[in-house]
CSV table of C-alpha atoms in Angstrom, one decimal:
chain,number,residue,atom,x,y,z
A,11,MET,CA,1.4,-130.1,-5.3
A,12,SER,CA,-2.0,-129.0,-4.1
A,13,PHE,CA,-3.0,-128.2,-0.6
A,14,GLN,CA,-6.0,-130.0,0.9
A,15,LEU,CA,-8.2,-127.3,2.3
A,16,ASP,CA,-11.6,-128.8,2.9
A,17,ARG,CA,-12.7,-128.0,6.5
A,18,GLY,CA,-14.5,-125.1,8.1
A,19,LEU,CA,-15.6,-122.4,5.5
A,20,PHE,CA,-13.7,-124.2,2.7
A,21,GLN,CA,-16.3,-127.0,2.7
A,22,PHE,CA,-18.8,-124.4,1.5
A,23,GLU,CA,-16.7,-123.8,-1.6
A,24,PHE,CA,-15.5,-120.5,0.1
A,25,THR,CA,-11.9,-119.5,-0.2
A,26,ASP,CA,-11.1,-118.5,3.4
A,27,ARG,CA,-8.3,-116.1,2.9
A,28,HIS,CA,-8.5,-114.9,6.5
A,29,ALA,CA,-7.6,-118.5,7.6
A,30,ILE,CA,-4.8,-118.7,5.0
A,31,LEU,CA,-3.2,-115.5,6.5
A,32,GLY,CA,-4.0,-116.5,10.0
A,33,VAL,CA,-6.0,-113.3,10.8
A,34,GLY,CA,-9.5,-112.9,12.3
A,35,VAL,CA,-12.5,-112.4,10.1
A,36,ASN,CA,-12.9,-108.9,11.6
A,37,ALA,CA,-9.2,-108.0,10.9
A,38,GLU,CA,-8.6,-104.5,9.7
A,39,GLU,CA,-6.2,-103.6,6.8
A,40,ILE,CA,-3.3,-102.7,9.1
A,41,ASN,CA,-3.6,-106.1,10.9
A,42,ILE,CA,-3.7,-107.9,7.6
A,43,ARG,CA,-0.6,-106.1,6.4
A,44,GLU,CA,1.3,-106.7,9.6
A,45,ARG,CA,0.4,-110.4,9.5
A,46,TYR,CA,1.4,-110.7,5.9
A,47,GLN,CA,4.8,-109.2,6.6
A,48,ALA,CA,5.3,-111.6,9.6
A,49,VAL,CA,4.4,-114.6,7.5
A,50,ALA,CA,6.6,-113.4,4.6
A,51,ARG,CA,9.6,-113.3,6.9
A,52,LEU,CA,8.9,-116.9,7.9
A,53,LEU,CA,8.4,-118.3,4.4
A,54,HIS,CA,10.2,-116.1,1.9
A,55,PRO,CA,13.3,-117.8,0.6
A,56,ASP,CA,15.4,-114.6,1.0
A,57,SER,CA,14.8,-114.5,4.8
A,58,ALA,CA,13.7,-118.0,5.8
A,59,ARG,CA,16.1,-120.8,6.9
A,60,TRP,CA,14.9,-124.3,6.6
A,61,LYS,CA,16.6,-127.6,7.6
A,62,THR,CA,15.9,-129.4,4.4
A,63,GLU,CA,15.5,-128.5,0.7
A,64,ALA,CA,12.1,-130.2,0.8
A,65,ASP,CA,10.9,-127.8,3.5
A,66,LYS,CA,12.3,-124.9,1.6
A,67,GLN,CA,10.4,-125.8,-1.5
A,68,LEU,CA,7.2,-126.4,0.4
A,69,ALA,CA,7.5,-123.0,2.1
A,70,ILE,CA,8.0,-121.4,-1.4
A,71,ARG,CA,4.8,-123.1,-2.6
A,72,LEU,CA,2.9,-121.9,0.4
A,73,PHE,CA,4.0,-118.4,0.0
A,74,SER,CA,3.5,-118.1,-3.8
A,75,ARG,CA,0.2,-120.2,-4.1
A,76,LEU,CA,-1.6,-119.3,-1.0
A,77,ILE,CA,-0.2,-116.3,1.0
A,78,THR,CA,0.5,-113.9,-1.8
A,79,HIS,CA,-2.8,-114.5,-3.5
A,80,ALA,CA,-4.7,-114.2,-0.2
A,81,TYR,CA,-3.0,-110.9,0.7
A,82,GLY,CA,-3.5,-109.6,-2.8
A,83,GLN,CA,-7.2,-109.9,-2.3
A,84,LEU,CA,-7.6,-108.8,1.3
A,85,SER,CA,-5.2,-105.8,1.0
A,86,ARG,CA,-7.7,-104.2,-1.4
A,87,GLN,CA,-10.3,-102.2,0.4
A,88,SER,CA,-13.0,-103.1,-2.1
A,89,GLN,CA,-12.2,-106.8,-2.0
A,90,LEU,CA,-12.0,-106.8,1.8
A,91,GLN,CA,-15.5,-105.2,2.1
A,92,GLU,CA,-16.9,-107.7,-0.5
A,93,GLN,CA,-15.5,-110.5,1.6
A,94,ILE,CA,-17.2,-109.1,4.7
A,95,ILE,CA,-20.5,-109.1,2.9
A,96,MET,CA,-20.1,-112.7,1.8
A,97,LEU,CA,-19.0,-113.7,5.3
A,98,ASP,CA,-22.2,-112.2,6.7
A,99,LEU,CA,-24.3,-114.1,4.1
A,100,LEU,CA,-22.4,-117.3,5.0
A,101,GLY,CA,-23.0,-116.7,8.7
A,102,LYS,CA,-26.7,-116.6,8.1
A,103,ARG,CA,-26.5,-119.8,6.1
A,104,LEU,CA,-24.6,-121.5,9.0
A,105,VAL,CA,-27.4,-120.6,11.4
A,106,GLU,CA,-30.0,-122.1,9.1
A,107,GLN,CA,-27.9,-125.3,8.8
A,108,SER,CA,-26.6,-125.4,12.4
A,109,SER,CA,-28.2,-128.7,13.2
A,110,GLN,CA,-26.3,-130.3,10.3
A,111,ILE,CA,-22.9,-128.8,11.2
A,112,GLN,CA,-20.4,-131.1,12.9
A,113,ILE,CA,-17.6,-129.5,15.0
A,114,ALA,CA,-14.6,-131.9,15.1
A,115,ASP,CA,-11.8,-129.8,16.5
A,116,PRO,CA,-11.6,-129.5,20.4
A,117,LEU,CA,-10.6,-125.9,20.2
A,118,CYS,CA,-13.6,-125.1,18.0
A,119,GLN,CA,-15.9,-127.0,20.3
A,120,GLN,CA,-14.4,-124.9,23.1
A,121,LEU,CA,-15.3,-121.7,21.2
A,122,TYR,CA,-18.8,-122.9,20.5
A,123,GLN,CA,-19.5,-123.8,24.1
A,124,SER,CA,-18.1,-120.5,25.4
A,125,GLY,CA,-20.3,-117.9,27.0
A,126,ASN,CA,-20.8,-114.2,26.2
A,127,ASP,CA,-17.0,-113.7,26.1
A,128,PHE,CA,-16.8,-115.8,22.9
A,129,GLU,CA,-15.2,-112.8,21.1
A,130,HIS,CA,-12.2,-113.0,23.5
A,131,VAL,CA,-12.1,-116.8,23.3
A,132,TYR,CA,-12.0,-116.6,19.5
A,133,ASP,CA,-9.1,-114.0,19.6
A,134,ARG,CA,-7.1,-116.1,22.1
A,135,LEU,CA,-7.5,-119.4,20.2
A,136,LEU,CA,-6.8,-117.8,16.8
A,137,THR,CA,-3.6,-116.2,18.2
A,138,GLN,CA,-2.6,-119.7,19.5
A,139,LEU,CA,-3.1,-121.3,16.1
A,140,ALA,CA,-1.5,-118.5,14.1
A,141,THR,CA,1.7,-118.7,16.2
A,142,GLU,CA,2.2,-122.3,15.1
A,143,GLN,CA,0.7,-121.9,11.5
A,144,TYR,CA,3.9,-121.4,9.5
A,145,SER,CA,6.6,-122.5,11.9
A,146,ASP,CA,6.7,-125.9,10.1
A,147,PRO,CA,5.4,-125.8,6.5
A,148,ASN,CA,4.4,-129.5,6.8
A,149,ASN,CA,1.8,-128.6,9.3
A,150,SER,CA,0.5,-125.4,7.7
A,151,ALA,CA,-2.4,-126.8,5.6
A,152,PRO,CA,-3.9,-128.7,8.6
A,153,ILE,CA,-3.7,-125.5,10.7
A,154,ILE,CA,-5.3,-123.5,8.0
A,155,ASN,CA,-8.2,-125.9,8.0
A,156,GLN,CA,-8.3,-125.7,11.8
A,157,ILE,CA,-8.4,-121.9,11.7
A,158,SER,CA,-11.1,-122.0,9.0
A,159,GLU,CA,-13.2,-124.2,11.2
A,160,LEU,CA,-12.6,-121.8,14.1
A,161,ASN,CA,-13.8,-119.0,11.8
A,162,MET,CA,-16.9,-121.0,10.9
A,163,VAL,CA,-17.8,-121.5,14.6
A,164,TYR,CA,-17.2,-117.8,15.3
A,165,LEU,CA,-19.5,-116.7,12.5
A,166,LEU,CA,-22.1,-119.1,13.8
A,167,ARG,CA,-21.8,-117.8,17.3
A,168,LYS,CA,-21.8,-114.2,16.1
A,169,GLN,CA,-25.1,-114.8,14.3
A,170,LEU,CA,-26.6,-116.6,17.3
A,171,GLN,CA,-25.3,-113.9,19.6
A,172,SER,CA,-26.5,-114.6,23.1
A,173,VAL,CA,-29.2,-117.1,22.0
A,174,ARG,CA,-28.1,-120.5,23.2
A,175,SER,CA,-29.0,-123.5,21.1
A,176,THR,CA,-28.3,-127.2,21.1
A,177,PRO,CA,-24.6,-127.6,20.0
A,178,PRO,CA,-23.9,-129.4,16.7
A,179,VAL,CA,-23.1,-133.1,17.1
A,180,ALA,CA,-19.5,-134.0,17.6
A,181,ALA,CA,-17.9,-135.6,14.6
A,182,ASN,CA,-16.9,-138.7,16.6
A,183,ASN,CA,-20.5,-139.6,17.4
A,184,PRO,CA,-22.1,-140.8,14.2
A,185,THR,CA,-25.0,-142.7,15.9
A,186,ALA,CA,-26.2,-139.5,17.6
A,187,SER,CA,-25.6,-137.5,14.5
A,188,ALA,CA,-27.8,-139.9,12.4
A,189,ALA,CA,-30.6,-139.9,14.9
A,190,LYS,CA,-30.6,-136.1,15.1
A,191,GLU,CA,-30.6,-135.8,11.4
A,192,ASN,CA,-33.5,-138.3,11.0
A,193,SER,CA,-35.6,-136.6,13.7
A,194,SER,CA,-35.2,-133.1,12.4
A,195,ALA,CA,-35.1,-133.7,8.6
A,196,GLU,CA,-38.6,-132.3,8.0
A,197,SER,CA,-38.2,-129.3,10.3
A,198,ASN,CA,-34.9,-128.3,8.6
A,199,LYS,CA,-36.3,-128.5,5.1
A,200,PRO,CA,-36.1,-124.9,3.7
A,201,SER,CA,-39.2,-123.1,2.6
A,202,PRO,CA,-39.6,-122.4,-1.2
A,203,VAL,CA,-38.6,-118.7,-0.6
A,204,GLU,CA,-35.6,-119.7,1.5
A,205,GLY,CA,-34.6,-122.3,-1.1
A,206,ALA,CA,-34.7,-119.7,-3.9
A,207,LEU,CA,-32.6,-117.3,-1.8
A,208,ARG,CA,-30.0,-120.0,-1.1
A,209,ARG,CA,-29.8,-120.8,-4.8
A,210,ALA,CA,-29.4,-117.2,-5.6
A,211,GLU,CA,-26.6,-116.8,-3.1
A,212,ASP,CA,-24.9,-119.9,-4.6
A,213,TYR,CA,-25.2,-118.5,-8.1
A,214,THR,CA,-23.9,-115.2,-6.8
A,215,SER,CA,-20.9,-116.8,-5.2
A,216,LYS,CA,-20.1,-118.4,-8.5
A,217,LYS,CA,-20.6,-115.1,-10.4
A,218,ASN,CA,-23.5,-116.6,-12.4
A,219,TRP,CA,-25.4,-113.4,-12.4
A,220,VAL,CA,-27.9,-114.4,-15.1
A,221,LYS,CA,-29.2,-117.3,-13.1
A,222,ALA,CA,-29.1,-115.4,-9.8
A,223,VAL,CA,-31.5,-112.6,-10.9
A,224,PRO,CA,-34.6,-114.8,-11.5
A,225,GLU,CA,-34.1,-116.6,-8.2
A,226,ILE,CA,-33.9,-113.3,-6.3
A,227,LYS,CA,-36.9,-111.9,-8.1
A,228,GLU,CA,-38.9,-115.0,-7.2
A,229,VAL,CA,-38.1,-114.2,-3.5
A,230,ILE,CA,-39.1,-110.6,-3.9
A,231,SER,CA,-42.3,-111.6,-5.6
A,232,ALA,CA,-43.2,-113.8,-2.7
A,233,GLU,CA,-41.8,-111.4,0.0
A,234,PRO,CA,-41.7,-107.8,-1.3
A,235,ASN,CA,-40.1,-106.6,1.9
A,236,ASN,CA,-37.2,-109.1,2.1
A,237,ALA,CA,-34.3,-106.8,2.6
A,238,ARG,CA,-31.8,-109.6,2.2
A,239,ALA,CA,-33.1,-110.3,-1.3
A,240,HIS,CA,-33.1,-106.6,-2.3
A,241,THR,CA,-29.6,-106.2,-1.1
A,242,LEU,CA,-28.4,-109.2,-3.1
A,243,LEU,CA,-30.2,-108.1,-6.2
A,244,GLY,CA,-28.6,-104.6,-5.9
A,245,LEU,CA,-25.1,-106.2,-5.7
A,246,VAL,CA,-25.8,-108.4,-8.7
A,247,TYR,CA,-26.9,-105.4,-10.7
A,248,LEU,CA,-23.9,-103.5,-9.5
A,249,ASN,CA,-21.6,-106.2,-10.8
A,250,GLN,CA,-23.4,-106.1,-14.1
A,251,HIS,CA,-22.8,-102.3,-14.2
A,252,GLN,CA,-26.5,-101.5,-14.1
A,253,LEU,CA,-26.1,-98.7,-11.7
A,254,THR,CA,-29.7,-97.4,-11.9
A,255,MET,CA,-31.2,-100.8,-11.1
A,256,ALA,CA,-28.6,-101.3,-8.4
A,257,LYS,CA,-29.5,-98.0,-6.8
A,258,ILE,CA,-33.2,-98.9,-6.8
A,259,SER,CA,-32.6,-102.2,-5.1
A,260,ILE,CA,-30.2,-101.0,-2.5
A,261,ASN,CA,-32.3,-98.0,-1.7
A,262,LYS,CA,-35.2,-100.4,-1.1
A,263,ALA,CA,-33.1,-102.5,1.2
A,264,LEU,CA,-32.1,-99.3,3.1
A,265,GLN,CA,-35.7,-98.4,3.6
A,266,LEU,CA,-36.5,-101.9,4.9
A,267,ALA,CA,-33.4,-102.4,7.1
A,268,PRO,CA,-31.4,-99.1,7.5
A,269,LYS,CA,-29.1,-100.4,10.2
A,270,ASP,CA,-28.4,-103.9,8.7
A,271,PRO,CA,-24.6,-104.2,8.3
A,272,GLN,CA,-24.9,-106.1,5.0
A,273,VAL,CA,-27.2,-103.4,3.6
A,274,LEU,CA,-24.8,-100.7,4.7
A,275,GLN,CA,-21.9,-102.5,3.1
A,276,ALA,CA,-23.9,-102.7,-0.2
A,277,LYS,CA,-24.5,-99.0,0.0
A,278,GLN,CA,-20.8,-98.3,0.4
A,279,GLU,CA,-20.1,-100.6,-2.6
A,280,PHE,CA,-22.6,-98.7,-4.7
A,281,GLU,CA,-21.2,-95.3,-3.7
A,282,ARG,CA,-17.7,-96.5,-4.6
A,283,ALA,CA,-18.8,-97.7,-8.0
A,284,SER,CA,-20.8,-94.5,-8.6
A,285,ASN,CA,-17.9,-92.2,-7.7
A,286,PRO,CA,-14.7,-94.2,-8.4
A,287,SER,CA,-12.4,-91.2,-8.2
A,288,ASN,CA,-14.0,-89.6,-5.1
A,289,GLY,CA,-11.1,-89.2,-2.7
A,290,THR,CA,-9.1,-92.2,-4.1
A,291,ASN,CA,-7.0,-90.4,-6.7
A,292,GLY,CA,-8.0,-93.2,-9.1
A,293,LYS,CA,-6.6,-96.0,-7.0
A,294,ASN,CA,-9.9,-97.8,-6.6
A,295,ALA,CA,-11.1,-97.3,-10.2
A,296,PRO,CA,-13.9,-99.6,-11.3
A,297,LYS,CA,-12.7,-103.1,-12.0
A,298,LYS,CA,-13.1,-104.9,-15.3
A,299,ALA,CA,-16.1,-107.1,-15.7
A,300,SER,CA,-14.0,-110.2,-15.0
A,301,GLU,CA,-13.0,-108.6,-11.7
A,302,GLY,CA,-16.5,-107.5,-10.6
A,303,MET,CA,-18.3,-107.9,-7.4
A,304,PHE,CA,-17.3,-110.9,-5.3
A,305,SER,CA,-14.4,-111.8,-7.7
A,306,GLY,CA,-12.0,-114.2,-6.2
A,307,LEU,CA,-14.0,-114.7,-3.0
A,308,PHE,CA,-15.2,-118.2,-3.9
A,309,GLY,CA,-13.1,-120.8,-5.5
A,310,GLY,CA,-12.4,-124.4,-5.8
A,311,LYS,CA,-10.6,-126.3,-3.1
A,312,LYS,CA,-6.9,-126.1,-3.2
């Protein structure tokens, strides 16, 4: 049995492991561990008590196919930081495509329409959903989708910050949606540079490094001071174990945007790859090529 996860960030072919665990996208390692332990007590066959055998088997599948894998990725510091980088990239894409995004869930609409306290609103709504997430395994997948949509809206709001814009069209208003799409089709058409950068990010998310490099270089050729492109190129080189080339690209990004969170995350990844045993006692040794940068962050729908 597969789980239909196709809303929120999942619709971007992104495996939203934060939504699967029921933690916020800014959750720290200790919060992730505590949430995993709580969910394990609810679902693990050694501790859970279900009314029917069907519920028990469904809970086992949830735990083994979703929860364990999600925690296995987010509990690793390097994987968690990689996910943060990709969430930041995805948040930028959401802003670019905001006029095309439809927010269907009332709670998510509430988050989008909230004021400057949207961080607190997000935490409150997430806690509400997480409390119900695994109490009944039959409702778990829909709630995971709901949390992922909440994460999507939060990332969008975070990128927009205090800048207010026209809200995305509600999903139950197809006429208005069609009119908006027709009137803004030309204005939303990406520039050649932006199109190349989006393609590069898509190739990167699929670990197709060979195709990603020429797209990124096309962007840099047109915009030599594009920090986003230099950062992405550095991460691709890092995954290909080309440390010298990665250092050049990431240093260039640091010169252009020294305070950008995505650039700083890339710098940390480079330092970790360059000094794998520095203060780690070998625990975070370099991964095999098949487990390189961004491994496991994107995947097919469940």
